[in-house]
Short mmCIF file of C-alpha atoms in Angstrom, two decimals:
data_model
loop_
_atom_site.label_atom_id
_atom_site.label_comp_id
_atom_site.label_asym_id
_atom_site.label_seq_id
_atom_site.Cartn_x
_atom_site.Cartn_y
_atom_site.Cartn_z
CA GLY A 261 77.52 121.07 -321.99
CA ALA A 262 73.93 120.17 -322.22
CA GLY A 263 71.52 122.64 -324.12
CA VAL A 264 67.95 122.81 -324.11
CA SER A 265 66.10 119.60 -324.58
CA GLN A 266 62.49 118.86 -325.49
CA SER A 267 60.43 115.85 -325.42
CA PRO A 268 58.65 114.00 -327.39
CA SER A 269 60.52 115.24 -330.51
CA ASN A 270 57.24 114.23 -332.57
CA LYS A 271 53.74 113.88 -331.33
CA VAL A 272 50.57 113.03 -333.33
CA THR A 273 47.32 113.30 -331.59
CA GLU A 274 43.83 113.23 -332.37
CA LYS A 275 41.75 116.30 -332.22
CA GLY A 276 40.04 116.89 -328.78
CA LYS A 277 42.83 114.85 -327.06
CA ASP A 278 45.09 116.53 -324.53
CA VAL A 279 49.04 116.81 -324.91
CA GLU A 280 52.10 117.77 -322.64
CA LEU A 281 55.16 118.75 -323.96
CA ARG A 282 57.95 119.20 -321.83
CA CYS A 283 61.18 121.40 -321.82
CA ASP A 284 64.56 121.00 -319.84
CA PRO A 285 66.31 124.15 -320.00
CA ILE A 286 70.02 124.87 -319.51
CA SER A 287 71.31 124.60 -315.82
CA GLY A 288 71.17 127.62 -314.05
CA HIS A 289 69.16 129.61 -316.77
CA THR A 290 66.45 131.51 -314.78
CA ALA A 291 64.48 132.50 -317.89
CA LEU A 292 62.46 130.04 -320.14
CA TYR A 293 60.18 131.00 -322.99
CA TRP A 294 57.73 128.91 -325.02
CA TYR A 295 57.41 129.79 -328.72
CA ARG A 296 55.57 127.90 -331.58
CA GLN A 297 56.22 128.25 -335.30
CA SER A 298 53.35 127.17 -337.82
CA LEU A 299 53.95 126.19 -341.38
CA GLY A 300 55.36 129.08 -342.98
CA GLN A 301 55.28 131.26 -340.47
CA GLY A 302 58.03 132.94 -338.15
CA LEU A 303 58.36 132.04 -334.23
CA GLU A 304 55.21 133.46 -332.05
CA PHE A 305 56.01 133.90 -328.42
CA LEU A 306 53.73 131.95 -326.14
CA ILE A 307 54.74 132.30 -322.38
CA TYR A 308 57.63 133.57 -320.20
CA PHE A 309 58.73 132.21 -316.82
CA GLN A 310 61.29 133.85 -314.67
CA GLY A 311 61.79 130.87 -311.90
CA ASN A 312 58.66 129.42 -311.33
CA SER A 313 56.52 132.48 -311.99
CA ALA A 314 55.17 133.23 -315.51
CA PRO A 315 54.80 137.08 -315.45
CA ASP A 316 53.88 136.91 -319.02
CA LYS A 317 51.28 134.57 -320.59
CA SER A 318 50.19 137.16 -323.25
CA GLY A 319 51.17 134.95 -326.18
CA LEU A 320 48.73 131.91 -325.12
CA PRO A 321 46.18 131.47 -327.74
CA SER A 322 43.31 130.25 -325.81
CA ASP A 323 42.48 129.08 -322.28
CA ARG A 324 43.09 125.41 -323.56
CA PHE A 325 46.93 126.41 -323.40
CA SER A 326 48.52 126.26 -319.94
CA ALA A 327 52.09 125.93 -318.84
CA GLU A 328 53.84 125.22 -315.54
CA ARG A 329 57.50 125.43 -314.20
CA THR A 330 58.74 123.65 -311.11
CA GLY A 331 62.03 123.92 -309.27
CA GLY A 332 62.90 126.73 -311.69
CA SER A 333 63.86 123.97 -314.18
CA VAL A 334 61.75 121.87 -315.98
CA SER A 335 58.49 123.39 -317.82
CA THR A 336 55.76 121.51 -319.23
CA LEU A 337 53.20 122.97 -321.65
CA THR A 338 49.52 121.55 -321.77
CA ILE A 339 47.26 121.61 -324.64
CA GLN A 340 43.84 120.51 -323.78
CA ARG A 341 41.37 119.26 -326.16
CA THR A 342 43.61 119.78 -329.10
CA GLN A 343 42.49 121.51 -332.48
CA GLN A 344 43.88 121.09 -336.22
CA GLU A 345 45.06 124.56 -335.98
CA ASP A 346 47.33 123.85 -332.74
CA SER A 347 49.54 121.67 -335.24
CA ALA A 348 53.08 123.42 -335.07
CA VAL A 349 56.53 123.31 -333.98
CA TYR A 350 56.70 124.20 -330.28
CA LEU A 351 60.04 125.38 -329.24
CA CYS A 352 61.41 126.33 -325.89
CA ALA A 353 64.06 128.50 -325.11
CA SER A 354 66.10 129.54 -322.04
CA SER A 355 68.41 132.44 -321.08
CA LEU A 356 70.59 133.38 -318.03
CA GLY A 357 68.40 136.38 -317.34
CA THR A 358 66.52 139.44 -319.20
CA SER A 359 68.62 142.33 -319.61
CA GLY A 360 70.73 143.35 -322.05
CA GLY A 361 73.50 140.94 -323.35
CA GLN A 362 71.78 137.97 -321.00
CA ASN A 363 68.79 137.79 -323.26
CA GLU A 364 70.75 135.35 -325.78
CA GLN A 365 67.89 133.00 -325.73
CA PHE A 366 69.10 129.25 -326.32
CA PHE A 367 66.50 127.19 -328.15
CA GLY A 368 65.63 123.47 -328.03
CA PRO A 369 65.02 121.28 -330.97
CA GLY A 370 61.32 121.58 -330.50
CA THR A 371 58.32 119.46 -330.40
CA ARG A 372 56.56 118.97 -333.77
CA LEU A 373 52.94 118.47 -332.99
CA THR A 374 50.25 116.95 -335.46
CA VAL A 375 46.44 117.03 -334.69
CA LEU A 376 44.87 114.83 -337.00
CA ASP B 25 50.38 143.43 -336.89
CA GLN B 26 54.14 142.27 -338.34
CA GLN B 27 56.48 144.18 -336.09
CA VAL B 28 59.59 142.75 -337.42
CA LYS B 29 59.61 141.87 -341.27
CA GLN B 30 61.81 140.07 -343.60
CA ASN B 31 60.80 140.88 -346.77
CA SER B 32 62.81 138.42 -348.76
CA PRO B 33 61.68 135.05 -348.37
CA SER B 34 65.05 133.39 -350.09
CA LEU B 35 68.34 134.45 -351.15
CA SER B 36 70.81 132.47 -353.34
CA VAL B 37 74.51 133.52 -353.27
CA GLN B 38 77.73 132.02 -354.50
CA GLU B 39 80.47 130.55 -352.30
CA GLY B 40 82.79 133.12 -351.23
CA ARG B 41 80.66 136.32 -351.82
CA ILE B 42 78.95 138.55 -349.67
CA SER B 43 75.56 137.58 -348.32
CA ILE B 44 73.38 140.48 -347.05
CA LEU B 45 70.10 139.60 -345.03
CA ASN B 46 67.68 142.36 -344.24
CA CYS B 47 65.00 143.05 -341.51
CA ASP B 48 63.01 146.20 -340.97
CA TYR B 49 61.08 147.05 -337.61
CA THR B 50 58.02 148.96 -336.89
CA ASN B 51 58.39 149.41 -333.11
CA SER B 52 60.82 152.09 -332.14
CA MET B 53 60.67 150.85 -328.63
CA PHE B 54 62.67 147.93 -329.61
CA ASP B 55 66.41 148.06 -327.96
CA TYR B 56 67.97 144.81 -328.78
CA PHE B 57 68.06 142.75 -331.92
CA LEU B 58 69.43 139.45 -332.58
CA TRP B 59 69.74 136.92 -335.74
CA TYR B 60 69.27 133.30 -335.37
CA LYS B 61 70.17 130.28 -337.83
CA LYS B 62 67.92 127.58 -338.27
CA TYR B 63 68.68 124.31 -339.88
CA PRO B 64 66.12 121.69 -340.60
CA ALA B 65 64.42 119.84 -337.78
CA GLU B 66 66.69 121.88 -335.36
CA GLY B 67 66.27 124.74 -333.11
CA PRO B 68 67.18 128.14 -333.89
CA THR B 69 70.98 128.86 -332.93
CA PHE B 70 72.09 132.41 -331.72
CA LEU B 71 74.45 134.15 -334.35
CA ILE B 72 74.94 137.94 -333.27
CA SER B 73 73.28 140.43 -331.51
CA ILE B 74 73.29 144.30 -331.42
CA SER B 75 72.00 146.87 -328.69
CA SER B 76 70.17 149.68 -330.03
CA ILE B 77 73.26 152.15 -328.76
CA LYS B 78 75.54 150.64 -331.28
CA ASP B 79 75.39 150.76 -335.14
CA LYS B 80 77.44 147.97 -335.73
CA ASN B 81 78.82 144.35 -334.10
CA GLU B 82 81.05 142.06 -335.84
CA ASP B 83 81.98 138.74 -334.99
CA GLY B 84 84.41 136.68 -337.37
CA ARG B 85 82.52 136.37 -340.92
CA PHE B 86 79.05 138.07 -339.32
CA THR B 87 78.48 141.61 -339.25
CA VAL B 88 75.34 143.36 -338.05
CA PHE B 89 74.46 147.04 -338.99
CA LEU B 90 71.72 148.91 -337.16
CA ASN B 91 70.14 151.96 -338.58
CA LYS B 92 67.87 153.14 -335.94
CA SER B 93 66.43 156.05 -338.27
CA ALA B 94 65.35 153.73 -341.11
CA LYS B 95 64.10 151.08 -338.62
CA HIS B 96 66.47 148.47 -340.25
CA LEU B 97 69.17 146.06 -339.60
CA SER B 98 71.05 143.86 -342.03
CA LEU B 99 73.43 140.46 -341.42
CA HIS B 100 76.65 140.52 -343.63
CA ILE B 101 78.34 136.91 -344.04
CA VAL B 102 81.62 137.19 -345.70
CA PRO B 103 82.85 135.28 -347.24
CA SER B 104 80.00 132.96 -347.50
CA GLN B 105 80.26 129.12 -347.41
CA PRO B 106 78.06 126.02 -348.25
CA GLY B 107 77.53 125.35 -344.54
CA ASP B 108 75.87 128.88 -344.21
CA SER B 109 72.99 127.29 -346.30
CA ALA B 110 69.78 127.82 -343.60
CA VAL B 111 66.72 129.76 -342.68
CA TYR B 112 67.91 133.27 -340.92
CA PHE B 113 65.56 134.97 -338.70
CA CYS B 114 65.74 138.48 -337.38
CA ALA B 115 64.31 139.15 -334.05
CA ALA B 116 63.95 142.11 -331.69
CA SER B 117 63.27 142.56 -328.03
CA ARG B 118 61.73 145.52 -325.98
CA GLY B 119 63.66 144.95 -322.91
CA GLY B 120 61.68 145.67 -319.74
CA ALA B 121 60.39 142.63 -317.82
CA THR B 122 60.44 139.58 -320.15
CA ASN B 123 62.82 140.39 -323.16
CA LYS B 124 60.49 138.09 -325.18
CA LEU B 125 61.42 138.21 -328.57
CA ILE B 126 59.45 139.37 -331.89
CA PHE B 127 60.43 137.52 -334.85
CA GLY B 128 60.49 137.73 -338.58
CA THR B 129 59.46 135.35 -340.87
CA GLY B 130 62.71 134.14 -341.97
CA THR B 131 64.97 134.17 -345.12
CA LEU B 132 66.25 131.02 -346.66
CA LEU B 133 69.72 131.21 -347.61
CA ALA B 134 71.17 129.00 -350.33
CA VAL B 135 75.29 129.40 -350.65
CA GLN B 136 75.94 127.60 -353.98
CA PRO B 137 79.72 125.57 -354.06
#
């Protein structure tokens, strides 16, 4: 079956430009997460969606970062006025739910963002 | 504040032997632990998980052990195979409303043929 897909796979942008990253979760998964992995670091939580609502945005590093989810499915992560420190791999994950055994999160391949 | 720690950045093991990957955590509120495996240029792949009410979970060649008093968990792979060579991440969640995962920094496992 189809897994989590993300686009683009790679994005190179100039400092100060805006970027949009897209995530298509596994069909039927109500929970959706965004993480990022900077060079040499572990994965860092950014935001969590349950359906179209985002009850936990605590990981977004600044107000330049925003995300939305529509139709309980596709999500976009937008970074405005990109900075070099935004360079990282941005990973999306989805899960059936959020309790116990439903919390196995399935990850997409990621979008590698490079800000020049 | 690193709540989940993997103190060994790398580990090398001979094919057929046991690989033991370790993970320590500081937050006693964590109630679910997971191991993920990651190949270059791919997203992490779920391997195995364990609830805090258990101390062992086994799935084929993979076994996860949880020692709550020591706030320590480990992943055992036996026998190790060259295809197991990857970065392994330990992750933990607190349950509740979001179940967001807190990840360690990963251990690169190299299984030598």
